[in-house]
Short mmCIF file of C-alpha atoms in Angstrom, two decimals:
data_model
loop_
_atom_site.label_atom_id
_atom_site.label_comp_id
_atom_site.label_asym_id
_atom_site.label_seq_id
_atom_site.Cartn_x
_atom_site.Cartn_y
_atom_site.Cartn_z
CA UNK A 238 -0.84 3.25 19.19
CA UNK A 239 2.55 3.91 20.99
CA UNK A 240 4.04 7.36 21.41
CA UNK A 241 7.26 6.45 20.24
CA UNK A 242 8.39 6.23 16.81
CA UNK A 243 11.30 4.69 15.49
CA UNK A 244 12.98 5.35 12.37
CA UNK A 245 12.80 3.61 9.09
CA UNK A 246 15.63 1.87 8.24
CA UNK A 247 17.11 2.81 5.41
CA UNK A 248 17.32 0.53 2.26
CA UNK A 249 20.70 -1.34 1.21
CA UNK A 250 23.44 0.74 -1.14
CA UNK A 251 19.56 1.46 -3.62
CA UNK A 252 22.17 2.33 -6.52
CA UNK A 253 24.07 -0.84 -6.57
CA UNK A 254 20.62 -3.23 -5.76
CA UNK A 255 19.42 -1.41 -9.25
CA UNK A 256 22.81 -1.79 -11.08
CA UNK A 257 22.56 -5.79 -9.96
CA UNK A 258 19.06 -6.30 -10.70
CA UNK A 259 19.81 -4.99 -14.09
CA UNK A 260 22.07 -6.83 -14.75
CA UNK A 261 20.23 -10.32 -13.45
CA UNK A 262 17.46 -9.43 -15.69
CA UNK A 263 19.76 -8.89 -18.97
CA UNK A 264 21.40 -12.32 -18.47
CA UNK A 265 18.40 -14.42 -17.41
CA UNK A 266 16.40 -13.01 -20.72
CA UNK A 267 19.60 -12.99 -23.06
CA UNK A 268 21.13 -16.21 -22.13
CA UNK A 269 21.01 -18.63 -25.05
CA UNK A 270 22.36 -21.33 -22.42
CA UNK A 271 20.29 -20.05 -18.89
CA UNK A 272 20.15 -23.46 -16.82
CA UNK A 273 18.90 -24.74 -13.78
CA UNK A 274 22.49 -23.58 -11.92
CA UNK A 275 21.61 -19.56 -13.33
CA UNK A 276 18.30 -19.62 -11.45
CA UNK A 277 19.11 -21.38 -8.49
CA UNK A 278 21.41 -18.41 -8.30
CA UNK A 279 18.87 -15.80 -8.61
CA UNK A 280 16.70 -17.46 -6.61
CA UNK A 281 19.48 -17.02 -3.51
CA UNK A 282 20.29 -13.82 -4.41
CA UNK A 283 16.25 -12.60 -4.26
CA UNK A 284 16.20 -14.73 -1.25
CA UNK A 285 18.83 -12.12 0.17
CA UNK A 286 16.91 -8.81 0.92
CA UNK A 287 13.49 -7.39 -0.29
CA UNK A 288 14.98 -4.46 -1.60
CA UNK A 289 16.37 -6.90 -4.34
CA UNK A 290 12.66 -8.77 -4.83
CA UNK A 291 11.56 -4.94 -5.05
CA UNK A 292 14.17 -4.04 -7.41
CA UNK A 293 13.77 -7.13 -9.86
CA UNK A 294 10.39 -6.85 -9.95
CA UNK A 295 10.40 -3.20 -10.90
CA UNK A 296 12.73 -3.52 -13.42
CA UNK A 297 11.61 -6.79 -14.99
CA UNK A 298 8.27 -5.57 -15.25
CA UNK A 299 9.15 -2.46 -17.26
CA UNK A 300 11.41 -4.21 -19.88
CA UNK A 301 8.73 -6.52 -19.93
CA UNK A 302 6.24 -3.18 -20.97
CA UNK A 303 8.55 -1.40 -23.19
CA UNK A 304 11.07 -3.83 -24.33
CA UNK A 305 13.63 -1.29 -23.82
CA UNK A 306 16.69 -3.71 -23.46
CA UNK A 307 16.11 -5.74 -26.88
CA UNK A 308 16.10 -2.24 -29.12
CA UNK A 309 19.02 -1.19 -27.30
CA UNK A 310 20.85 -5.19 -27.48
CA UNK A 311 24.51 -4.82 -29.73
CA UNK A 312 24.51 -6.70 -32.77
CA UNK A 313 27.58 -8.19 -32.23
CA UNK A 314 29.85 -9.84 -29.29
CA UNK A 315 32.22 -7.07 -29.16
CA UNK A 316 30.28 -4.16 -29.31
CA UNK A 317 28.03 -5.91 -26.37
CA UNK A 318 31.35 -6.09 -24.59
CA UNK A 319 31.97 -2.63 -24.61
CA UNK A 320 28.46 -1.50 -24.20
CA UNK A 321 27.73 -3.93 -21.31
CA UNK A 322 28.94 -1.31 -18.16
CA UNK A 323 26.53 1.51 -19.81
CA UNK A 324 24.24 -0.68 -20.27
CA UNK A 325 24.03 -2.08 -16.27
CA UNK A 326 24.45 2.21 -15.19
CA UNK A 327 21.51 2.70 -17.86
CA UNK A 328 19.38 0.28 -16.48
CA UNK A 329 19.82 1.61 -13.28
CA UNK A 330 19.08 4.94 -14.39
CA UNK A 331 16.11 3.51 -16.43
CA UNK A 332 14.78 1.28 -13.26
CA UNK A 333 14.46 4.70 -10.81
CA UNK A 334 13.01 6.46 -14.03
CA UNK A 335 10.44 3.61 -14.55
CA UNK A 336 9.27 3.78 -11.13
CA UNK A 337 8.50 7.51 -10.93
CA UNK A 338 6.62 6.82 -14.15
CA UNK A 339 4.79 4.50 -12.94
CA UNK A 340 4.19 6.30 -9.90
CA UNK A 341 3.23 9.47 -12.03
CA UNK A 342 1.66 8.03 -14.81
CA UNK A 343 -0.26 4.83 -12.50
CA UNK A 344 0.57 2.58 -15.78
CA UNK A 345 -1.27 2.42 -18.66
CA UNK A 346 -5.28 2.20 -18.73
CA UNK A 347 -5.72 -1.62 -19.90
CA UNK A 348 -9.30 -2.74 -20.89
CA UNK A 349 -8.46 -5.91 -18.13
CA UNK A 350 -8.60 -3.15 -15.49
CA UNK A 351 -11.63 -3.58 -13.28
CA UNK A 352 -12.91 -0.88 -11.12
CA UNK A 353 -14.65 -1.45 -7.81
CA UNK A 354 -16.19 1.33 -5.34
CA UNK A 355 -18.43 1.89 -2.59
CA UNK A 356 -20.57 4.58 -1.47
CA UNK A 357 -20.52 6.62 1.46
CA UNK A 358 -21.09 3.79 4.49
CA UNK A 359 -20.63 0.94 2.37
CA UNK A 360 -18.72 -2.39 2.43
CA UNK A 361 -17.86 -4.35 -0.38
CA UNK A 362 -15.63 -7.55 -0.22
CA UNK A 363 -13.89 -8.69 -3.40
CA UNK A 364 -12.27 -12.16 -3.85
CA UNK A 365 -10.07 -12.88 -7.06
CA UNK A 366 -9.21 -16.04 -9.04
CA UNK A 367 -5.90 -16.57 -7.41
CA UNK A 368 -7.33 -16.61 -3.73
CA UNK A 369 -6.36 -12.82 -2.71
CA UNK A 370 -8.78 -10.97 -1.37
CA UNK A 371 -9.90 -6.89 -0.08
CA UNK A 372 -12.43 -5.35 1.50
CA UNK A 373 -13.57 -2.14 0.50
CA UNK A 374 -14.56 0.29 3.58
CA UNK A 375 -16.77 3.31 3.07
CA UNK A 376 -16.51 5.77 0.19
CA UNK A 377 -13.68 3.55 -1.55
CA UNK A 378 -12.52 3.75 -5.19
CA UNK A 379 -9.41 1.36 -6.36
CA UNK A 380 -8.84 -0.43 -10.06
CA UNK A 381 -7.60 -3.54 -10.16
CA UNK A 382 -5.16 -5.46 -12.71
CA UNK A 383 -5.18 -9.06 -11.65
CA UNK A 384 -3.85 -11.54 -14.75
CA UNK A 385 -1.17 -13.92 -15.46
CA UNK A 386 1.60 -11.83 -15.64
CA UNK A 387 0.65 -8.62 -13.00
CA UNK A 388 -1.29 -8.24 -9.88
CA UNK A 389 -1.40 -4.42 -9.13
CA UNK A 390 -3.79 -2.32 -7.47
CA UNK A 391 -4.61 1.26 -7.45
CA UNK A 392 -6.12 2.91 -4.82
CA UNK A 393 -7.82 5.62 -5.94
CA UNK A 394 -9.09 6.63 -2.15
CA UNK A 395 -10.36 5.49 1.24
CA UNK A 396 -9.70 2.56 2.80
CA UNK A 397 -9.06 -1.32 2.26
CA UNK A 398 -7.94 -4.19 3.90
CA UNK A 399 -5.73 -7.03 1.71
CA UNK A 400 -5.64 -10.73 2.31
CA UNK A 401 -3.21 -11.55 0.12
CA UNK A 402 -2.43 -15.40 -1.67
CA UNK A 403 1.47 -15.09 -1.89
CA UNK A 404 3.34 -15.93 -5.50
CA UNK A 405 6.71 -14.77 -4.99
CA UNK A 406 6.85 -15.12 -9.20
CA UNK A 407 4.13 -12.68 -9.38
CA UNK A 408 4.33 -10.01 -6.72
CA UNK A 409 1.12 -8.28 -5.23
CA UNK A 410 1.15 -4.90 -5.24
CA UNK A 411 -0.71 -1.47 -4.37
CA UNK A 412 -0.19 1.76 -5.37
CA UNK A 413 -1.58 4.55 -3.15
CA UNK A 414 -0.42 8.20 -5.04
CA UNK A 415 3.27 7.86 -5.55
CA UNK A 416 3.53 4.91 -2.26
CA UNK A 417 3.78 1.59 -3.64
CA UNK A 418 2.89 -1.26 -1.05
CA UNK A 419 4.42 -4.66 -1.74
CA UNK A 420 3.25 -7.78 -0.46
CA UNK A 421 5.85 -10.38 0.85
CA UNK A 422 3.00 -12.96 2.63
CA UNK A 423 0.50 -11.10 4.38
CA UNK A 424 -2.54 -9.13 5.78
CA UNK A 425 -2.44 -5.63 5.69
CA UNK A 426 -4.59 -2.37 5.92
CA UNK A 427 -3.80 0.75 3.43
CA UNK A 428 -6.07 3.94 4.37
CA UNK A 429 -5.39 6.71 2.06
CA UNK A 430 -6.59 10.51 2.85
CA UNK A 431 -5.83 13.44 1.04
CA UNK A 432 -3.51 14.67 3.28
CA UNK A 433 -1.80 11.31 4.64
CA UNK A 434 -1.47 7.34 3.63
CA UNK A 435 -1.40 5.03 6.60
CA UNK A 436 -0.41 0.93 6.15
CA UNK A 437 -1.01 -1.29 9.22
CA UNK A 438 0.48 -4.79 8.72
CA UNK A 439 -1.41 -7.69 11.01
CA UNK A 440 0.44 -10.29 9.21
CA UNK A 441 3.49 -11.23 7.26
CA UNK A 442 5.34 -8.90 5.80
CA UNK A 443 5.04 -6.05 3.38
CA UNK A 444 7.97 -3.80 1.71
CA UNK A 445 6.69 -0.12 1.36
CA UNK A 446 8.28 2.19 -1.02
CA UNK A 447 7.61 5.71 0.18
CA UNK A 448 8.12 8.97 -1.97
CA UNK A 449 11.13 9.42 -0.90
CA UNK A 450 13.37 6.27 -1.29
CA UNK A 451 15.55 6.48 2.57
CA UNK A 452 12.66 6.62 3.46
CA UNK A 453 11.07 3.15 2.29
CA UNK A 454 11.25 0.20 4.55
CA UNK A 455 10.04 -3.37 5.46
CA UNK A 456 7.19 -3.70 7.58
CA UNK A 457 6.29 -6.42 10.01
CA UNK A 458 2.88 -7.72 11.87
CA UNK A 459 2.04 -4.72 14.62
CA UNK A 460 3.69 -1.77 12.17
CA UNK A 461 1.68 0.88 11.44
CA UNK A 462 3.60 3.40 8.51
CA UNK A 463 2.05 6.88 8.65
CA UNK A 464 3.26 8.98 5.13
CA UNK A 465 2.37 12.54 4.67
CA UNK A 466 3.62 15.19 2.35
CA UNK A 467 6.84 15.29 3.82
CA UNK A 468 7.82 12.73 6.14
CA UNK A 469 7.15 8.83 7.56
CA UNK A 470 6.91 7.68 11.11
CA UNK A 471 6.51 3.99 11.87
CA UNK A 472 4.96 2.99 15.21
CA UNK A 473 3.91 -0.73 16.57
CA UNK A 474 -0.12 -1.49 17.34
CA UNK A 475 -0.62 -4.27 20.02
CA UNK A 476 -3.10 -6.98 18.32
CA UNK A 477 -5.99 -4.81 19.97
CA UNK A 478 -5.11 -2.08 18.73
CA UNK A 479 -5.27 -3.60 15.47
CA UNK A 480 -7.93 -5.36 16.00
CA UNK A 481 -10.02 -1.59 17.17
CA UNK A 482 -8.89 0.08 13.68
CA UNK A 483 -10.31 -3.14 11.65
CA UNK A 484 -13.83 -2.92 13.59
CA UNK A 485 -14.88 -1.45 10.59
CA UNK A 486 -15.25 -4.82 9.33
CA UNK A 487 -17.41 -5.55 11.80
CA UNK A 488 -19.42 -2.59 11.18
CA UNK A 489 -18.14 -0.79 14.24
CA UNK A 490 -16.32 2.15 15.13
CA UNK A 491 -14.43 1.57 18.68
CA UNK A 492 -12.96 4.74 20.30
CA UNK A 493 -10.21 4.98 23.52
CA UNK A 494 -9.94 7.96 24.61
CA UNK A 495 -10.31 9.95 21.83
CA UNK A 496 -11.18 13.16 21.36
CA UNK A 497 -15.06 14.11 20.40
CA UNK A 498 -13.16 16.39 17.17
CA UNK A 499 -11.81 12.80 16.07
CA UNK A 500 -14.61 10.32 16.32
CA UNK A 501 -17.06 12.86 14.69
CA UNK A 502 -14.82 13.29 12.18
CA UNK A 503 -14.59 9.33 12.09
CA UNK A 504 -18.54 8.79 11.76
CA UNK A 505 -19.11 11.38 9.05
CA UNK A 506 -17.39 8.68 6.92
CA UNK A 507 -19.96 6.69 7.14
CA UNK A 508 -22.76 8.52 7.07
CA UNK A 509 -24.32 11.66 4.94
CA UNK A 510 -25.99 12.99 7.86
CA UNK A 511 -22.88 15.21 9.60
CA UNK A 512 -21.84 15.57 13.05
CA UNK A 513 -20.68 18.81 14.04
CA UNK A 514 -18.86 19.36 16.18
CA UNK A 515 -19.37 23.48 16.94
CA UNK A 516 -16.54 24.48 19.05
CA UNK A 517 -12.53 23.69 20.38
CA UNK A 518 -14.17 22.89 23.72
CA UNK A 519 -16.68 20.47 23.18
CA UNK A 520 -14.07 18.73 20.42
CA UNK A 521 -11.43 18.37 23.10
CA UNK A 522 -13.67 16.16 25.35
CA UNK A 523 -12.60 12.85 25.01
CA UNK A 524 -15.58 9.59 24.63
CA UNK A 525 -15.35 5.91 24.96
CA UNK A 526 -17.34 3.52 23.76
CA UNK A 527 -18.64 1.13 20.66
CA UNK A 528 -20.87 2.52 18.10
CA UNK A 529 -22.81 1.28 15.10
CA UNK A 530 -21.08 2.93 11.90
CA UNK A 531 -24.23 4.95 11.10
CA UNK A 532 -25.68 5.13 14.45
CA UNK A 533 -24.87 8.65 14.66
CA UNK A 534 -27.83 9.04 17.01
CA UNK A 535 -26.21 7.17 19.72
CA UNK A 536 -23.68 9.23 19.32
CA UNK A 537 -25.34 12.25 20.09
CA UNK A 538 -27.29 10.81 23.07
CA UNK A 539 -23.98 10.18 24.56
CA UNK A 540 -22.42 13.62 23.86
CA UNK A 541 -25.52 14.82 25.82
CA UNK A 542 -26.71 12.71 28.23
CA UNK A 543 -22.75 11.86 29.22
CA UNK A 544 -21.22 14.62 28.43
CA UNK A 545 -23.51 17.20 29.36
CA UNK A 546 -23.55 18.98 25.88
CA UNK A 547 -26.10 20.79 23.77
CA UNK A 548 -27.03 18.96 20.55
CA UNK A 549 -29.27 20.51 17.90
CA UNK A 550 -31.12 17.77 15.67
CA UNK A 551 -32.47 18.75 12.05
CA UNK A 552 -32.60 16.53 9.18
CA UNK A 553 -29.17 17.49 7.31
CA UNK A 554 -26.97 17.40 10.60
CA UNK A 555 -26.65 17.23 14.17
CA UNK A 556 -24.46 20.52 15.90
CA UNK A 557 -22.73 19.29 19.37
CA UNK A 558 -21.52 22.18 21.28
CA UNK A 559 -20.76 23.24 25.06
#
């Protein structure tokens, strides 16, 4: 991965995309006379940006939950007259609100939702009626809405790579914590840990909506966002380098120079047998190589034999130290 980060850009004027978005999605559902003309419109105007795919969506999707607009709709011509600027400021209010809820609140429980894990070292590949599919890497939880009208996916933890079939009608979309990942054509690799969420596009396009909205931003093929508790850098992978954090896939973990700390750390993923690592020493040594996932043992002959280290064996673990 490259040393230097740039910044995210930020989104377009997020307050008026809302207000306008609102506003499309009051007319196109109120219209007694929407024609071909009105969504040919639309259509150019989502065409503009992804922030206003993003924002559509979002807000479409929670009238279409709550039916919020239609209780609040005047009963007559003038009162909707009067009530139409409060209306566009309250559904932009109402479209930031709806995302933190759904954020907060990850939807509501439906009994469509499916629920697919694996176990420590597994690998689970899932394919879905409208061609998408994601593999599950080791010790992976995420729940899965795919229907008609919504195609949203939860995950819960660990790690997953999307292959996603594109329907610009019906967005694809996952939800990592309070990061929302939306697809825009593309293949893409979202790695959550508790203390950071990582999303490594290898192609297309994804918009990703961090927790803190200057900070969201549209990602292309080689982009790798990194978002912890505070902050999100963006970096750019060569195809290798992409191509080294998928070997998972493959069953393999492939390591450049990295640190003995790290890759330990990496194979205890996949395994319930534990590599320690038993001092700052022997974790700053850096390794090389291509390992089976749960070859741990090779791992270990290599820390010795190469490295020169001690390593303890017993059945529960295996202790690398100077």
């Amino acid at each position: 991965m490259s040393d230097i980060a740039r910044e995210a850009p930020l989104p377009e004027h997020a307050d008026d995309v809302h207000t306008e978005a609102a506003a499309w999605v009051a007319e196109r559902r109120y219209a007694d006379d929407w024609r071909d003309e009105d969504q040919a419109r639309l259509d150019d105007w989502l065409a503009q940006s992804p922030a206003h795919m993003v924002a559509y969506w979002r807000l479409d999707a929670a009238w279409r939950r709550t039916e919020w607009l239609s209780a609040i709709r005047p009963a007559s011509d003038a009162t909707e007259h009067r009530m139409l600027p409060l209306m566009l400021k309250m559904a932009a209010a109402f479209a930031v609100i709806a995302v933190i809820g759904v954020a907060a609140a990850d939807y509501l429980l439906t009994p469509h939702d499916r629920t697919f894990s694996t176990a420590v070292g597994g690998h689970e590949t899932v394919a879905f009626a409208d061609g998408s599919r994601i593999e599950l890497n080791t010790d992976t939880s995420l729940r899965a809405r795919m229907n008609a009208d919504q195609r949203v996916i939860w995950l819960e933890k660990g790690e997953a790579f999307f292959q996603v079939k594109h329907d610009a009608a019906h967005p694809f979309i996952v939800m990592a914590g309070n990061h929302r990942i939306t697809d825009l054509g593309t293949k893409f690799l979202v790695r959550r840990d508790p203390k950071k969420l990582e999303v490594a596009v290898s192609q297309g396009r994804v918009w990703f909506d961090a927790h803190t909205p200057s900070q969201s931003t549209l990602l292309m093929p080689g982009d790798v966002a990194v978002a912890s508790a505070n902050s999100v850098s963006v970096t750019r992978q060569s195809a290798r380098e992409l191509a080294t954090e998928l070997g998972w896939r493959q069953g393999v973990l492939v390591f450049k120079h990295t640190s003995l700390a790290d890759a330990a750390a990496e194979f205890n993923r996949y395994n319930q047998r534990k590599l320690v690592i038993a001092d700052a020493e022997a974790g700053a040594m850096k390794i090389d190589g291509t390992f089976r996932a749960t070859n741990v043992e090779a791992f270990a002959r290599i820390a010795r034999t190469v490295l020169g280290l001690n390593v303890a064996d017993d059945s529960n673990r295996i202790v690398v130290s100077r």
